[in-house]
C-alpha cells in the first residue's frame, strides 16, 4: 500500500465495500492507517467505522475534528451512532451529542443508558411495528407507502396501542396468507421479546437456539425500544470465540494489531509480571533441594520434562472445561462426572508415559532408582494436572473470575511447583 | 438428571426446543445420554441431531436400528439428512441412502459429492426460484399458491430458463414496490452466488462482509444447486472461534466432553508424546552444561524463570499473529511491519524485566555476575520469543500446517532450548 500513489489508492478504495476497507485499516500500521483514512470519502467513513474494532475506531476518531465526526455519524443507524459516541473521550462525547439532531440524540441517549454489552446497547431503533387488529391488505399497503424496509427485516413487530410488544409477523407469512387475514390470526407469539438489560452473550444464545434473524428489544413495561439483527449477533459470536483464545495469553480481544509498541508492551508487561511470580515460586521450590541437585545433576536435567508434561496435560483438561463452561454445557449436575472422566484420562496417560519415559531415563542415566522416581513423579504430576485442570476453572467461575484469563496461570503454578517438589523431594529422600 | 424417574424426564424434555435437548445430550455422560435419547419422541430426534456436534451425533446413531434412522431423517432438510449420512459407518451409509425416497436420495447424493466443509456440503435444496420476466403480482400469487416459504428466506432467487442464477429479489423489495413492476427491474445483482466448492471459511466471510441472510449456491455452469442460510454460517463462525482455542491444546473442536476416558486418553497421549520430544530436546541442552550446574546450583534454580518468561511473551505474539491470520488481516504487505512492532515490544519488555529481575537475582544470590548474566539471557530470550512468536505461525501457514495447532509446540521448543542455552552457556563462559 505504502508505495502506491494517492490517486491509485483512492481508485482502489472506491471499489471496496465498507467492511473490506475496515479490514484494510485494521491491518495497516498506524501511520499508513491515518493516511488511508484521509483518502476515504467522508460519505463512506461512517459505515466503515461501524465495522472496525473499538480500539481502531478510537484511533481513527482521534484524528478528526468534532464537526467532521457529526457529519459522518448523521447517516448511520442509531446503534452505530451510539458506538461512535462511546468511543469518544467523555468531554467530546457531550459536544458530539449536543450537535446531533433531536431524534438521533434521543435515540442515542437511550442507547447510552444501557451498558454496551447488553441488548439495549446493541439495538437499533429502526423497526417497523404494526397493530394486530388490521388485515394483511392494510399491512401491505402500509409497507408500500413506507417505500423502504430496514435492512435484515424478516418480521414486523406487532404492538398494542401503547407500544407494548404482542408478537411478530413474519414477512414469509405475510406473503403466503390471504390479504383479508387479520394480523392477529397469524402473528407469532412463540418467541419472547428480549429485555433491554439481557447480556449480549444470552442474546447470542437466544438467536442461535431459535435460528432468529431479528428480535424485538423491550423495556421493563414491555414497550418496544428497538431491534437486534443477526449481523450484530454474528459479531458477538466471533468476539466470544476470540475472547477465549486471546484471554489465555492475557490479551484483550479488541487488541489493535498495530497498536504503538510502547502501549502494547505496557499491557503485556503486566501479564509477564504476574507470570514471573509463578515462575519465582517454582524456583523457590527448586531452591529447597539445591543440595540434592548439587549431588545429582541429572535431577536438574530431567525436572523440566516433568513440569512441561504436567502443563500440557493440565492445559488440555482446562481447555475442555473452559469451552464447556462458555457454551453453558457444564453445571452442578455434570461437573462430578467430568472430574472423574478427566482424572481417569490423567491416570491412563500417567501410566503410559511413566512407563515409556521411565524406560528412556534408565537408558539415558543407567540408574534404576532415578528412573523409577522420575516415572512416579511424572505419573503423580499428570494426575494432579488433570485434577487441577478441571477444578481451577470451576473454582474461578465460582469466584466470578474469568476462567479463560486466569486458569493457565494458576494451572502452571500447580504443575510446575508440584512437579518439581515431588520429583526433587522423592529423589532427596530415596537417593541421598 | 439421573435421580429423576422416567415420567418426569419425559415431561421435562417435552417442554424444551431441539437445540436445548441437544445441549443436554452433549452435557451428559454417555450412559445418561443414551437413556435420555430413548425417552425422546422419535418425531423430535431428527431435529435434535441437527444441533449436536459430529461426535455426539455418531454416538447416538450407533444406538439406533437402520430403519429408525431412516424414519427420523425423513422429515429433515436435505443438508441435515446428508449430515446424518456422513455420520454413519460407510457400510450403513449405503443401506441408509437406499432406504430414502428418490427426491431425498438424489439431493443427499448431490450434497455428498461435495466435501462437508464447502458450500456444496452446507447447502440445503429448499429454495424458491423465479423468472426475471414476470411482474411482482405474478410472484405474489405464486407464493400464495406455494402456501409456505422455507425458513430463513429473505430473498427469492432469480434464474433463467436453464436454471442459471441471474440475481436475487429481496422480500423487502417485493413488498415495497408496485405489483406491476417487473422482477428484472428490481432484482439485485450486486451479490454473486457462491460456487459449490467454496470453502466454508470463505462462505462465512462473504456472509459477514455483506450482512447476508441467505445466498444461492451454484455449480460451475451457474446452475442453482441450493441455498445456504445464516444459521449454518453462525455454526461455522462458532466453530472457527473454538478451533483456535482447542487446537492450541492439541484438541479437536468436535471433541465430545464425555467421550469414554480410554478414547480421550488415546487422542491426548499423542499430543503429550510430541511435546515430550520438545521437552527432551530442552533437557539435552541442559545436559550440555551439567558440569556448570554442579558447580553453581543457582543456575538450576533460575533457569526455569528464563524459559517460562520466554514462553509467555512468545505466546502473546503468536496469539496475535494467529488471530490476525485467521481473520485475513495479515498478508505479505503488512507482515514486516508486524514483525518490527512485535520485536520492539519484545525489546521493551526485555529491558524492563531484565532490569527488574536482574536486581531481584542480585538480592537473592548476592552475586553481581550471576545477576547480569541472568538479565542478559532473559532479554535475549524475550526478544527471540517475539521474533519466533511472529515468524513461526507465518512459516507454518506457508507450509500449509495449521498454525493454531503447531505454533505453541514449536515456540516452546525455541524459547525453552534457547533460554537454557544462552543462560547456561554464558554462565559457563563467564563464571567458570
Short mmCIF file of N, CA and C in Angstrom, two decimals, chain A residues 308-321 342 381-382 384-390 393 407 411-412 415, chain B residues 249 268 272:
data_model
loop_
_atom_site.label_atom_id
_atom_site.label_comp_id
_atom_site.label_asym_id
_atom_site.label_seq_id
_atom_site.Cartn_x
_atom_site.Cartn_y
_atom_site.Cartn_z
N UNK A 308 6.86 -29.73 32.23
CA UNK A 308 6.28 -29.46 30.92
C UNK A 308 5.14 -30.42 30.58
N UNK A 309 5.34 -31.72 30.86
CA UNK A 309 4.28 -32.70 30.58
C UNK A 309 3.03 -32.39 31.41
N UNK A 310 3.24 -32.02 32.67
CA UNK A 310 2.11 -31.67 33.53
C UNK A 310 1.37 -30.46 32.98
N UNK A 311 2.12 -29.48 32.53
CA UNK A 311 1.50 -28.26 31.98
C UNK A 311 0.63 -28.58 30.78
N UNK A 312 1.15 -29.40 29.87
CA UNK A 312 0.40 -29.74 28.66
C UNK A 312 -0.88 -30.52 29.00
N UNK A 313 -0.74 -31.55 29.84
CA UNK A 313 -1.91 -32.37 30.19
C UNK A 313 -2.96 -31.52 30.89
N UNK A 314 -2.52 -30.66 31.81
CA UNK A 314 -3.45 -29.81 32.53
C UNK A 314 -4.16 -28.84 31.59
N UNK A 315 -3.40 -28.30 30.62
CA UNK A 315 -3.99 -27.35 29.68
C UNK A 315 -5.07 -28.02 28.85
N UNK A 316 -4.84 -29.29 28.46
CA UNK A 316 -5.86 -29.99 27.68
C UNK A 316 -7.17 -30.09 28.46
N UNK A 317 -7.07 -30.52 29.71
CA UNK A 317 -8.28 -30.61 30.53
C UNK A 317 -8.92 -29.24 30.72
N UNK A 318 -8.10 -28.25 31.08
CA UNK A 318 -8.65 -26.92 31.34
C UNK A 318 -9.33 -26.35 30.10
N UNK A 319 -8.75 -26.59 28.92
CA UNK A 319 -9.34 -26.06 27.68
C UNK A 319 -10.73 -26.65 27.46
N UNK A 320 -10.85 -27.95 27.68
CA UNK A 320 -12.16 -28.59 27.51
C UNK A 320 -13.16 -28.05 28.52
N UNK A 321 -12.72 -27.89 29.75
CA UNK A 321 -13.63 -27.40 30.80
C UNK A 321 -14.05 -25.96 30.52
N UNK A 342 -11.94 -36.90 33.59
CA UNK A 342 -10.64 -36.27 33.33
C UNK A 342 -9.54 -36.88 34.20
N UNK A 381 2.27 -36.09 38.70
CA UNK A 381 2.04 -34.76 38.14
C UNK A 381 0.95 -34.77 37.06
N UNK A 382 0.87 -35.84 36.27
CA UNK A 382 -0.16 -35.89 35.23
C UNK A 382 -1.55 -36.04 35.85
N UNK A 384 -2.36 -35.00 38.92
CA UNK A 384 -2.63 -33.71 39.55
C UNK A 384 -3.01 -32.66 38.51
N UNK A 385 -2.37 -32.73 37.34
CA UNK A 385 -2.65 -31.77 36.27
C UNK A 385 -4.09 -31.90 35.81
N UNK A 386 -4.58 -33.14 35.67
CA UNK A 386 -5.96 -33.36 35.24
C UNK A 386 -6.93 -32.80 36.28
N UNK A 387 -6.65 -33.11 37.55
CA UNK A 387 -7.50 -32.60 38.63
C UNK A 387 -7.49 -31.07 38.65
N UNK A 388 -6.29 -30.49 38.61
CA UNK A 388 -6.19 -29.03 38.66
C UNK A 388 -6.81 -28.41 37.42
N UNK A 389 -6.61 -29.03 36.26
CA UNK A 389 -7.17 -28.51 35.01
C UNK A 389 -8.68 -28.45 35.05
N UNK A 390 -9.30 -29.37 35.77
CA UNK A 390 -10.76 -29.36 35.88
C UNK A 390 -11.23 -28.46 37.01
N UNK A 393 -10.67 -23.99 36.70
CA UNK A 393 -11.68 -23.18 36.01
C UNK A 393 -13.02 -23.17 36.76
N UNK A 407 -6.97 -19.23 34.31
CA UNK A 407 -6.75 -20.66 34.53
C UNK A 407 -5.32 -21.09 34.22
N UNK A 411 -2.82 -22.86 36.77
CA UNK A 411 -2.52 -24.25 36.45
C UNK A 411 -1.01 -24.48 36.39
N UNK A 412 -0.28 -23.56 35.70
CA UNK A 412 1.16 -23.71 35.59
C UNK A 412 1.81 -23.66 36.96
N UNK A 415 1.27 -27.19 38.31
CA UNK A 415 2.01 -28.28 37.66
C UNK A 415 3.52 -28.10 37.77
N UNK B 249 -4.30 -26.65 22.30
CA UNK B 249 -4.04 -27.71 23.27
C UNK B 249 -4.06 -29.08 22.59
N UNK B 268 -5.17 -37.75 23.40
CA UNK B 268 -4.33 -36.74 24.04
C UNK B 268 -2.92 -37.24 24.22
N UNK B 272 0.79 -35.36 23.97
CA UNK B 272 1.79 -35.39 25.04
C UNK B 272 3.11 -35.94 24.52
#
